[in-house]
Amino acid sequence: EKLKDCLKQRNWEQLRETAHRLKPGFGHIANKEIADLLEEIENYLLMERTINEKVLAGMIDTVTTKGYEQIRQLKIEKAKLMEADSGS
């Protein structure tokens, strides 16, 4: 949600910093696609003089959708592991 808030506020520096901070977390859970997209957002904001908000919104929507799906899958796996441990 922080990414979307920064986009709405047109706070490009905060958006770039947020993408940078989120990137390692997705790398640690082996989601290279999201980590790469966060890096793309970060680089886009560093390189572009004219920011295309629609381009950024599309990238952020992809990160958000896939990120929430990743979190949902991790919660399912955690529940399965906890269930298996309690049955032992």
CSV table of C-alpha atoms in Angstrom, one decimal:
chain,number,residue,atom,x,y,z
A,1,GLU,CA,0.0,0.0,0.0
A,2,LYS,CA,2.9,2.3,0.6
A,3,LEU,CA,3.8,2.2,-3.1
A,4,LYS,CA,0.3,3.1,-4.1
A,5,ASP,CA,0.2,6.0,-1.5
A,6,CYS,CA,3.5,7.4,-2.9
A,7,LEU,CA,2.1,7.2,-6.4
A,8,LYS,CA,-1.1,9.0,-5.4
A,9,GLN,CA,1.0,11.7,-3.7
A,10,ARG,CA,3.4,11.9,-6.6
A,11,ASN,CA,6.2,11.4,-4.1
A,12,TRP,CA,8.8,9.9,-6.5
A,13,GLU,CA,11.7,9.9,-4.1
A,14,GLN,CA,9.7,8.1,-1.4
A,15,LEU,CA,8.4,5.7,-4.0
A,16,ARG,CA,11.9,4.9,-5.2
A,17,GLU,CA,13.1,4.4,-1.6
A,18,THR,CA,10.2,2.1,-0.8
A,19,ALA,CA,10.8,0.0,-3.9
A,20,HIS,CA,14.5,-0.2,-2.9
A,21,ARG,CA,13.6,-1.3,0.7
A,22,LEU,CA,11.1,-4.0,-0.4
A,23,LYS,CA,13.4,-5.5,-3.0
A,24,PRO,CA,15.5,-7.7,-0.7
A,25,GLY,CA,12.5,-9.1,1.1
A,26,PHE,CA,11.2,-10.7,-2.1
A,27,GLY,CA,14.7,-11.8,-3.0
A,28,HIS,CA,14.9,-13.7,0.3
A,29,ILE,CA,11.7,-15.6,-0.4
A,30,ALA,CA,12.9,-16.4,-3.9
A,31,ASN,CA,10.5,-14.3,-5.8
A,32,LYS,CA,12.8,-12.9,-8.4
A,33,GLU,CA,9.9,-11.6,-10.6
A,34,ILE,CA,8.8,-9.2,-7.9
A,35,ALA,CA,12.3,-8.3,-6.8
A,36,ASP,CA,13.2,-7.5,-10.5
A,37,LEU,CA,10.0,-5.4,-10.9
A,38,LEU,CA,10.8,-3.4,-7.8
A,39,GLU,CA,14.3,-2.8,-9.2
A,40,GLU,CA,12.7,-1.7,-12.5
A,41,ILE,CA,10.5,0.8,-10.6
A,42,GLU,CA,13.6,2.1,-8.7
A,43,ASN,CA,15.6,2.4,-11.9
A,44,TYR,CA,12.7,4.0,-13.8
A,45,LEU,CA,12.4,6.7,-11.2
A,46,LEU,CA,16.2,7.3,-11.3
A,47,MET,CA,16.4,7.5,-15.1
A,48,GLU,CA,13.2,9.2,-16.3
A,49,ARG,CA,12.9,12.9,-16.4
A,50,THR,CA,9.2,12.8,-17.2
A,51,ILE,CA,7.4,10.2,-15.1
A,52,ASN,CA,4.6,8.3,-16.8
A,53,GLU,CA,2.2,7.6,-13.9
A,54,LYS,CA,0.3,5.0,-16.0
A,55,VAL,CA,3.5,3.0,-16.5
A,56,LEU,CA,4.3,3.2,-12.8
A,57,ALA,CA,0.7,2.3,-11.8
A,58,GLY,CA,0.9,-0.8,-13.9
A,59,MET,CA,4.2,-1.9,-12.4
A,60,ILE,CA,2.9,-1.2,-8.8
A,61,ASP,CA,-0.4,-3.1,-9.5
A,62,THR,CA,1.6,-6.1,-10.6
A,63,VAL,CA,3.9,-5.9,-7.5
A,64,THR,CA,0.9,-5.5,-5.2
A,65,THR,CA,-1.2,-8.4,-6.8
A,66,LYS,CA,1.7,-10.8,-7.0
A,67,GLY,CA,3.0,-9.8,-3.6
A,68,TYR,CA,-0.3,-10.4,-1.9
A,69,GLU,CA,-0.6,-13.8,-3.6
A,70,GLN,CA,2.9,-14.7,-2.4
A,71,ILE,CA,2.0,-13.8,1.1
A,72,ARG,CA,-1.2,-15.8,0.9
A,73,GLN,CA,0.7,-18.8,-0.3
A,74,LEU,CA,3.3,-18.5,2.5
A,75,LYS,CA,0.5,-18.4,5.1
A,76,ILE,CA,-1.0,-21.6,3.6
A,77,GLU,CA,2.4,-23.3,3.7
A,78,LYS,CA,2.9,-22.1,7.3
A,79,ALA,CA,-0.4,-23.5,8.3
A,80,LYS,CA,0.4,-26.9,6.7
A,81,LEU,CA,3.7,-27.0,8.5
A,82,MET,CA,2.2,-26.1,11.9
A,83,GLU,CA,-0.5,-28.8,11.3
A,84,ALA,CA,2.1,-31.4,10.5
A,85,ASP,CA,4.1,-30.5,13.6
A,86,SER,CA,1.1,-30.7,15.8
A,87,GLY,CA,0.3,-34.2,14.5
A,88,SER,CA,3.7,-35.6,15.2
